[in-house]
Amino acid sequence: ETGVTQSPTHLIKTRGQQVTLRCSSQSGHNTVSWYQQALGQGPQFIFQYYREEENGRGNFPPRFSGLQFPNYSSELNVNALELDDSALYLCASSLFSIRSETEAFFGQGTRLTVV
Amino acid sequence: GQQVMQIPQYQHVQEGEDFTTYCNSSTTLSNIQWYKQRPGGHPVFLIQLVKSGEVKKQKRLTFQFGEAKKNSSLHITATQTTDVGTYFCARNNNDMRFGAGTRLTVKP
């Protein structure tokens, strides 16, 4: 077990709706990253949060937004859901390092289905 | 952004055979990480390589980082059914970018 927990584990939403996914980081970690993993694909970087600020963003539209809280937990919000948003959403926590030599610990993911 | 390419996409082997997956980048990497994702699971960290020409071993797994730090490989000796899963390489500049992965299946 990594100590990173995500909720909910599964979710079904209707196109156009909004969704909030949650992640609790591993103890001692100050950085949270979110990934979208479509079936049969590698995880795609959405964004990273460090010290409650966005610290890097992948190629995702603004309707994907996030928050990091003082206890380092995090939320991923997606507005105006589209069918293509159906995927496994992974949260990963790590300890920020200037040298970037840190491993990421992943949660079990939230399986989002948009219908 | 800086991408890493992985080959092959799929590999099916007989139990006991060896397996290798390759990761390539067009630019020099500061590091490369390898993850394994079991079917229905989440990526699990295996190892990180940082130094040019670095070789690390974990039991039957051997990881290499190229001299130019533009490529890496993961080799599994004498595969077992427990090795089944998708192996991803990823470069980490505080925004981790994954390769597409190599899906390994092992026939008993």
PDB file of C-alpha atoms in Angstrom:
ATOM      1  CA  GLU A   1       0.000   0.000   0.000  1.00  0.00           C
ATOM      2  CA  THR A   2       1.310   3.453  -0.919  1.00  0.00           C
ATOM      3  CA  GLY A   3      -0.611   5.538   1.613  1.00  0.00           C
ATOM      4  CA  VAL A   4      -2.190   7.554  -1.204  1.00  0.00           C
ATOM      5  CA  THR A   5      -5.957   7.266  -1.196  1.00  0.00           C
ATOM      6  CA  GLN A   6      -8.416   8.437  -3.799  1.00  0.00           C
ATOM      7  CA  SER A   7     -12.174   8.806  -3.699  1.00  0.00           C
ATOM      8  CA  PRO A   8     -14.472   7.778  -5.105  1.00  0.00           C
ATOM      9  CA  THR A   9     -13.169   4.600  -6.746  1.00  0.00           C
ATOM     10  CA  HIS A  10     -15.810   4.633  -9.459  1.00  0.00           C
ATOM     11  CA  LEU A  11     -18.100   7.345 -10.763  1.00  0.00           C
ATOM     12  CA  ILE A  12     -20.628   7.700 -13.540  1.00  0.00           C
ATOM     13  CA  LYS A  13     -21.529  11.178 -14.766  1.00  0.00           C
ATOM     14  CA  THR A  14     -23.589  12.629 -17.582  1.00  0.00           C
ATOM     15  CA  ARG A  15     -22.061  14.731 -20.342  1.00  0.00           C
ATOM     16  CA  GLY A  16     -22.052  18.407 -19.358  1.00  0.00           C
ATOM     17  CA  GLN A  17     -21.932  17.728 -15.631  1.00  0.00           C
ATOM     18  CA  GLN A  18     -19.117  18.652 -13.270  1.00  0.00           C
ATOM     19  CA  VAL A  19     -17.076  16.246 -11.152  1.00  0.00           C
ATOM     20  CA  THR A  20     -14.698  16.527  -8.191  1.00  0.00           C
ATOM     21  CA  LEU A  21     -12.171  13.816  -7.451  1.00  0.00           C
ATOM     22  CA  ARG A  22     -10.219  13.694  -4.205  1.00  0.00           C
ATOM     23  CA  CYS A  23      -6.780  12.524  -3.174  1.00  0.00           C
ATOM     24  CA  SER A  24      -5.028  12.202   0.165  1.00  0.00           C
ATOM     25  CA  SER A  25      -1.258  12.298  -0.103  1.00  0.00           C
ATOM     26  CA  GLN A  26       1.194   9.989   1.562  1.00  0.00           C
ATOM     27  CA  SER A  27       2.395  11.319   4.899  1.00  0.00           C
ATOM     28  CA  GLY A  28       5.430  13.561   4.523  1.00  0.00           C
ATOM     29  CA  HIS A  29       4.805  14.340   0.859  1.00  0.00           C
ATOM     30  CA  ASN A  30       4.216  17.919  -0.260  1.00  0.00           C
ATOM     31  CA  THR A  31       3.531  17.499  -3.967  1.00  0.00           C
ATOM     32  CA  VAL A  32       0.524  16.055  -5.728  1.00  0.00           C
ATOM     33  CA  SER A  33       0.212  15.297  -9.411  1.00  0.00           C
ATOM     34  CA  TRP A  34      -2.849  14.237 -11.361  1.00  0.00           C
ATOM     35  CA  TYR A  35      -2.897  11.994 -14.408  1.00  0.00           C
ATOM     36  CA  GLN A  36      -5.515  10.834 -16.875  1.00  0.00           C
ATOM     37  CA  GLN A  37      -5.120   7.293 -18.152  1.00  0.00           C
ATOM     38  CA  ALA A  38      -7.303   6.184 -21.020  1.00  0.00           C
ATOM     39  CA  LEU A  39      -7.724   2.468 -21.601  1.00  0.00           C
ATOM     40  CA  GLY A  40      -4.557   0.956 -23.040  1.00  0.00           C
ATOM     41  CA  GLN A  41      -2.601   4.203 -22.776  1.00  0.00           C
ATOM     42  CA  GLY A  42       0.066   5.569 -20.496  1.00  0.00           C
ATOM     43  CA  PRO A  43      -0.830   8.108 -17.822  1.00  0.00           C
ATOM     44  CA  GLN A  44      -1.068  11.650 -19.211  1.00  0.00           C
ATOM     45  CA  PHE A  45       0.110  14.466 -16.946  1.00  0.00           C
ATOM     46  CA  ILE A  46      -2.694  16.912 -16.107  1.00  0.00           C
ATOM     47  CA  PHE A  47      -1.034  19.153 -13.516  1.00  0.00           C
ATOM     48  CA  GLN A  48       0.999  19.235 -10.356  1.00  0.00           C
ATOM     49  CA  TYR A  49       0.481  21.130  -7.116  1.00  0.00           C
ATOM     50  CA  TYR A  50       3.189  22.164  -4.695  1.00  0.00           C
ATOM     51  CA  ARG A  51       2.587  24.350  -1.656  1.00  0.00           C
ATOM     52  CA  GLU A  52      -1.002  24.891  -2.776  1.00  0.00           C
ATOM     53  CA  GLU A  53       0.062  26.395  -6.107  1.00  0.00           C
ATOM     54  CA  GLU A  54      -0.092  24.873  -9.563  1.00  0.00           C
ATOM     55  CA  ASN A  55       3.474  23.904 -10.427  1.00  0.00           C
ATOM     56  CA  GLY A  56       3.242  22.660 -13.975  1.00  0.00           C
ATOM     57  CA  ARG A  57       0.466  21.713 -16.345  1.00  0.00           C
ATOM     58  CA  GLY A  58       0.064  19.309 -19.206  1.00  0.00           C
ATOM     59  CA  ASN A  59      -1.952  19.745 -22.370  1.00  0.00           C
ATOM     60  CA  PHE A  60      -5.406  19.853 -20.788  1.00  0.00           C
ATOM     61  CA  PRO A  61      -8.053  22.577 -21.215  1.00  0.00           C
ATOM     62  CA  PRO A  62      -8.944  25.038 -18.433  1.00  0.00           C
ATOM     63  CA  ARG A  63     -12.064  23.071 -17.530  1.00  0.00           C
ATOM     64  CA  PHE A  64      -9.606  20.777 -15.723  1.00  0.00           C
ATOM     65  CA  SER A  65      -8.704  22.563 -12.516  1.00  0.00           C
ATOM     66  CA  GLY A  66      -7.347  21.617  -9.143  1.00  0.00           C
ATOM     67  CA  LEU A  67      -6.689  22.533  -5.572  1.00  0.00           C
ATOM     68  CA  GLN A  68      -4.161  21.542  -2.967  1.00  0.00           C
ATOM     69  CA  PHE A  69      -4.984  22.066   0.683  1.00  0.00           C
ATOM     70  CA  PRO A  70      -2.678  22.902   3.618  1.00  0.00           C
ATOM     71  CA  ASN A  71      -2.628  19.241   4.624  1.00  0.00           C
ATOM     72  CA  TYR A  72      -1.393  18.465   1.070  1.00  0.00           C
ATOM     73  CA  SER A  73      -4.562  16.663   0.051  1.00  0.00           C
ATOM     74  CA  SER A  74      -5.875  17.613  -3.349  1.00  0.00           C
ATOM     75  CA  GLU A  75      -8.907  17.849  -5.594  1.00  0.00           C
ATOM     76  CA  LEU A  76      -9.288  17.549  -9.328  1.00  0.00           C
ATOM     77  CA  ASN A  77     -12.294  19.315 -10.797  1.00  0.00           C
ATOM     78  CA  VAL A  78     -13.565  18.794 -14.300  1.00  0.00           C
ATOM     79  CA  ASN A  79     -16.313  21.006 -15.678  1.00  0.00           C
ATOM     80  CA  ALA A  80     -18.548  20.452 -18.699  1.00  0.00           C
ATOM     81  CA  LEU A  81     -17.727  16.765 -18.902  1.00  0.00           C
ATOM     82  CA  GLU A  82     -17.254  15.236 -22.323  1.00  0.00           C
ATOM     83  CA  LEU A  83     -17.492  11.606 -23.349  1.00  0.00           C
ATOM     84  CA  ASP A  84     -13.722  11.548 -23.981  1.00  0.00           C
ATOM     85  CA  ASP A  85     -13.119  12.417 -20.328  1.00  0.00           C
ATOM     86  CA  SER A  86     -13.970   8.816 -19.483  1.00  0.00           C
ATOM     87  CA  ALA A  87     -10.742   7.400 -18.051  1.00  0.00           C
ATOM     88  CA  LEU A  88      -8.889   6.332 -14.946  1.00  0.00           C
ATOM     89  CA  TYR A  89      -7.756   9.397 -13.002  1.00  0.00           C
ATOM     90  CA  LEU A  90      -4.633   8.823 -10.977  1.00  0.00           C
ATOM     91  CA  CYS A  91      -3.234  10.903  -8.191  1.00  0.00           C
ATOM     92  CA  ALA A  92       0.429  10.624  -7.253  1.00  0.00           C
ATOM     93  CA  SER A  93       2.185  12.144  -4.281  1.00  0.00           C
ATOM     94  CA  SER A  94       5.868  12.837  -3.924  1.00  0.00           C
ATOM     95  CA  LEU A  95       8.364  14.950  -2.052  1.00  0.00           C
ATOM     96  CA  PHE A  96       9.455  17.925  -4.108  1.00  0.00           C
ATOM     97  CA  SER A  97      13.119  17.900  -5.011  1.00  0.00           C
ATOM     98  CA  ILE A  98      15.059  20.490  -6.976  1.00  0.00           C
ATOM     99  CA  ARG A  99      16.960  17.621  -8.571  1.00  0.00           C
ATOM    100  CA  SER A 100      13.676  15.966  -9.637  1.00  0.00           C
ATOM    101  CA  GLU A 101      14.976  12.649  -8.339  1.00  0.00           C
ATOM    102  CA  THR A 102      11.898  11.560  -6.487  1.00  0.00           C
ATOM    103  CA  GLU A 103       9.607   8.641  -6.991  1.00  0.00           C
ATOM    104  CA  ALA A 104       5.870   9.045  -7.217  1.00  0.00           C
ATOM    105  CA  PHE A 105       3.439   7.015  -5.168  1.00  0.00           C
ATOM    106  CA  PHE A 106       0.150   6.451  -6.926  1.00  0.00           C
ATOM    107  CA  GLY A 107      -3.300   5.996  -5.519  1.00  0.00           C
ATOM    108  CA  GLN A 108      -5.566   3.281  -6.820  1.00  0.00           C
ATOM    109  CA  GLY A 109      -7.333   5.748  -9.098  1.00  0.00           C
ATOM    110  CA  THR A 110     -10.877   6.883  -9.790  1.00  0.00           C
ATOM    111  CA  ARG A 111     -12.593   5.283 -12.768  1.00  0.00           C
ATOM    112  CA  LEU A 112     -14.771   7.988 -14.334  1.00  0.00           C
ATOM    113  CA  THR A 113     -17.358   7.073 -16.931  1.00  0.00           C
ATOM    114  CA  VAL A 114     -19.143   9.858 -18.803  1.00  0.00           C
ATOM    115  CA  VAL A 115     -22.360   8.856 -20.525  1.00  0.00           C
TER     116      VAL A 115
ATOM    117  CA  GLY B   1       6.823  18.746 -23.978  1.00  0.00           C
ATOM    118  CA  GLN B   2       9.665  16.284 -23.783  1.00  0.00           C
ATOM    119  CA  GLN B   3       8.294  12.864 -24.656  1.00  0.00           C
ATOM    120  CA  VAL B   4       9.593   9.366 -24.162  1.00  0.00           C
ATOM    121  CA  MET B   5       8.828   6.660 -26.698  1.00  0.00           C
ATOM    122  CA  GLN B   6       8.516   3.014 -25.740  1.00  0.00           C
ATOM    123  CA  ILE B   7       8.774  -0.144 -27.798  1.00  0.00           C
ATOM    124  CA  PRO B   8       7.369  -2.657 -28.273  1.00  0.00           C
ATOM    125  CA  GLN B   9       3.758  -1.851 -27.499  1.00  0.00           C
ATOM    126  CA  TYR B  10       2.974  -5.487 -26.723  1.00  0.00           C
ATOM    127  CA  GLN B  11       5.080  -8.544 -25.938  1.00  0.00           C
ATOM    128  CA  HIS B  12       3.808 -12.051 -25.453  1.00  0.00           C
ATOM    129  CA  VAL B  13       6.290 -14.614 -24.133  1.00  0.00           C
ATOM    130  CA  GLN B  14       6.351 -18.180 -22.936  1.00  0.00           C
ATOM    131  CA  GLU B  15       7.094 -18.508 -19.245  1.00  0.00           C
ATOM    132  CA  GLY B  16      10.845 -18.805 -18.802  1.00  0.00           C
ATOM    133  CA  GLU B  17      11.697 -16.645 -21.820  1.00  0.00           C
ATOM    134  CA  ASP B  18      13.374 -13.280 -21.462  1.00  0.00           C
ATOM    135  CA  PHE B  19      11.689  -9.925 -22.061  1.00  0.00           C
ATOM    136  CA  THR B  20      13.040  -6.481 -22.896  1.00  0.00           C
ATOM    137  CA  THR B  21      11.333  -3.126 -23.286  1.00  0.00           C
ATOM    138  CA  TYR B  22      13.042  -0.012 -24.607  1.00  0.00           C
ATOM    139  CA  CYS B  23      12.536   3.641 -23.887  1.00  0.00           C
ATOM    140  CA  ASN B  24      13.891   6.411 -26.126  1.00  0.00           C
ATOM    141  CA  SER B  25      14.016  10.177 -26.028  1.00  0.00           C
ATOM    142  CA  SER B  26      15.123  12.692 -28.638  1.00  0.00           C
ATOM    143  CA  THR B  27      16.654  14.852 -25.916  1.00  0.00           C
ATOM    144  CA  THR B  28      18.928  14.176 -22.974  1.00  0.00           C
ATOM    145  CA  LEU B  29      17.077  13.015 -19.888  1.00  0.00           C
ATOM    146  CA  SER B  30      17.990  14.085 -16.374  1.00  0.00           C
ATOM    147  CA  ASN B  31      16.579  10.822 -15.090  1.00  0.00           C
ATOM    148  CA  ILE B  32      14.386   7.909 -16.083  1.00  0.00           C
ATOM    149  CA  GLN B  33      11.990   6.036 -13.882  1.00  0.00           C
ATOM    150  CA  TRP B  34      10.325   2.685 -14.459  1.00  0.00           C
ATOM    151  CA  TYR B  35       6.890   1.692 -13.237  1.00  0.00           C
ATOM    152  CA  LYS B  36       4.834  -1.489 -13.418  1.00  0.00           C
ATOM    153  CA  GLN B  37       1.077  -1.500 -13.644  1.00  0.00           C
ATOM    154  CA  ARG B  38      -0.756  -4.763 -13.126  1.00  0.00           C
ATOM    155  CA  PRO B  39      -4.072  -5.244 -14.942  1.00  0.00           C
ATOM    156  CA  GLY B  40      -6.702  -3.243 -13.063  1.00  0.00           C
ATOM    157  CA  GLY B  41      -4.077  -1.687 -10.812  1.00  0.00           C
ATOM    158  CA  HIS B  42      -2.111   1.517 -10.537  1.00  0.00           C
ATOM    159  CA  PRO B  43       1.497   2.248 -11.504  1.00  0.00           C
ATOM    160  CA  VAL B  44       4.031   1.094  -8.934  1.00  0.00           C
ATOM    161  CA  PHE B  45       7.533   2.531  -8.841  1.00  0.00           C
ATOM    162  CA  LEU B  46      10.299   0.072  -9.699  1.00  0.00           C
ATOM    163  CA  ILE B  47      13.487   2.074 -10.017  1.00  0.00           C
ATOM    164  CA  GLN B  48      15.096   5.361 -10.954  1.00  0.00           C
ATOM    165  CA  LEU B  49      18.232   5.821 -13.064  1.00  0.00           C
ATOM    166  CA  VAL B  50      20.179   9.053 -12.979  1.00  0.00           C
ATOM    167  CA  LYS B  51      23.751   8.483 -14.091  1.00  0.00           C
ATOM    168  CA  SER B  52      25.019   7.980 -17.629  1.00  0.00           C
ATOM    169  CA  GLY B  53      25.554   4.281 -18.330  1.00  0.00           C
ATOM    170  CA  GLU B  54      23.974   3.287 -15.029  1.00  0.00           C
ATOM    171  CA  VAL B  55      22.909  -0.337 -14.577  1.00  0.00           C
ATOM    172  CA  LYS B  56      20.752  -1.497 -11.701  1.00  0.00           C
ATOM    173  CA  LYS B  57      19.436  -4.942 -10.896  1.00  0.00           C
ATOM    174  CA  GLN B  58      16.468  -6.136  -8.913  1.00  0.00           C
ATOM    175  CA  LYS B  59      16.480  -9.939  -8.828  1.00  0.00           C
ATOM    176  CA  ARG B  60      15.520 -10.929 -12.393  1.00  0.00           C
ATOM    177  CA  LEU B  61      15.094  -7.321 -13.565  1.00  0.00           C
ATOM    178  CA  THR B  62      17.976  -5.344 -15.076  1.00  0.00           C
ATOM    179  CA  PHE B  63      17.629  -1.646 -15.809  1.00  0.00           C
ATOM    180  CA  GLN B  64      20.030   0.342 -17.968  1.00  0.00           C
ATOM    181  CA  PHE B  65      20.453   4.027 -18.738  1.00  0.00           C
ATOM    182  CA  GLY B  66      22.257   4.824 -21.960  1.00  0.00           C
ATOM    183  CA  GLU B  67      25.607   6.584 -22.083  1.00  0.00           C
ATOM    184  CA  ALA B  68      24.019   9.602 -23.777  1.00  0.00           C
ATOM    185  CA  LYS B  69      21.089   9.534 -21.316  1.00  0.00           C
ATOM    186  CA  LYS B  70      18.641   9.369 -24.203  1.00  0.00           C
ATOM    187  CA  ASN B  71      17.541   5.775 -23.864  1.00  0.00           C
ATOM    188  CA  SER B  72      16.861   3.139 -21.263  1.00  0.00           C
ATOM    189  CA  SER B  73      15.902  -0.493 -21.145  1.00  0.00           C
ATOM    190  CA  LEU B  74      14.291  -2.951 -18.774  1.00  0.00           C
ATOM    191  CA  HIS B  75      15.209  -6.606 -19.170  1.00  0.00           C
ATOM    192  CA  ILE B  76      13.504  -9.451 -17.350  1.00  0.00           C
ATOM    193  CA  THR B  77      15.287 -12.785 -17.260  1.00  0.00           C
ATOM    194  CA  ALA B  78      13.242 -15.998 -17.222  1.00  0.00           C
ATOM    195  CA  THR B  79       9.807 -14.416 -17.043  1.00  0.00           C
ATOM    196  CA  GLN B  80       7.199 -15.689 -14.630  1.00  0.00           C
ATOM    197  CA  THR B  81       3.425 -15.299 -14.709  1.00  0.00           C
ATOM    198  CA  THR B  82       3.740 -12.769 -11.898  1.00  0.00           C
ATOM    199  CA  ASP B  83       5.601 -10.464 -14.316  1.00  0.00           C
ATOM    200  CA  VAL B  84       2.393  -9.858 -16.281  1.00  0.00           C
ATOM    201  CA  GLY B  85       1.488  -6.191 -16.574  1.00  0.00           C
ATOM    202  CA  THR B  86       2.378  -3.007 -18.382  1.00  0.00           C
ATOM    203  CA  TYR B  87       5.818  -1.528 -17.901  1.00  0.00           C
ATOM    204  CA  PHE B  88       6.168   2.214 -18.244  1.00  0.00           C
ATOM    205  CA  CYS B  89       9.203   4.407 -18.413  1.00  0.00           C
ATOM    206  CA  ALA B  90       8.833   8.019 -17.362  1.00  0.00           C
ATOM    207  CA  ARG B  91      11.033  11.040 -17.272  1.00  0.00           C
ATOM    208  CA  ASN B  92      10.599  13.263 -14.258  1.00  0.00           C
ATOM    209  CA  ASN B  93      11.320  16.993 -14.328  1.00  0.00           C
ATOM    210  CA  ASN B  94       8.820  17.515 -11.528  1.00  0.00           C
ATOM    211  CA  ASP B  95       6.159  16.927 -14.198  1.00  0.00           C
ATOM    212  CA  MET B  96       6.342  13.256 -14.978  1.00  0.00           C
ATOM    213  CA  ARG B  97       5.866  12.220 -18.605  1.00  0.00           C
ATOM    214  CA  PHE B  98       5.176   8.578 -19.242  1.00  0.00           C
ATOM    215  CA  GLY B  99       5.823   6.466 -22.264  1.00  0.00           C
ATOM    216  CA  ALA B 100       2.899   4.560 -23.736  1.00  0.00           C
ATOM    217  CA  GLY B 101       4.051   1.384 -22.008  1.00  0.00           C
ATOM    218  CA  THR B 102       4.846  -2.173 -23.038  1.00  0.00           C
ATOM    219  CA  ARG B 103       2.192  -4.685 -22.160  1.00  0.00           C
ATOM    220  CA  LEU B 104       3.682  -8.040 -21.194  1.00  0.00           C
ATOM    221  CA  THR B 105       1.689 -11.238 -21.212  1.00  0.00           C
ATOM    222  CA  VAL B 106       3.215 -14.541 -20.125  1.00  0.00           C
ATOM    223  CA  LYS B 107       1.940 -17.922 -21.202  1.00  0.00           C
ATOM    224  CA  PRO B 108       2.384 -20.613 -18.527  1.00  0.00           C
TER     225      PRO B 108
END
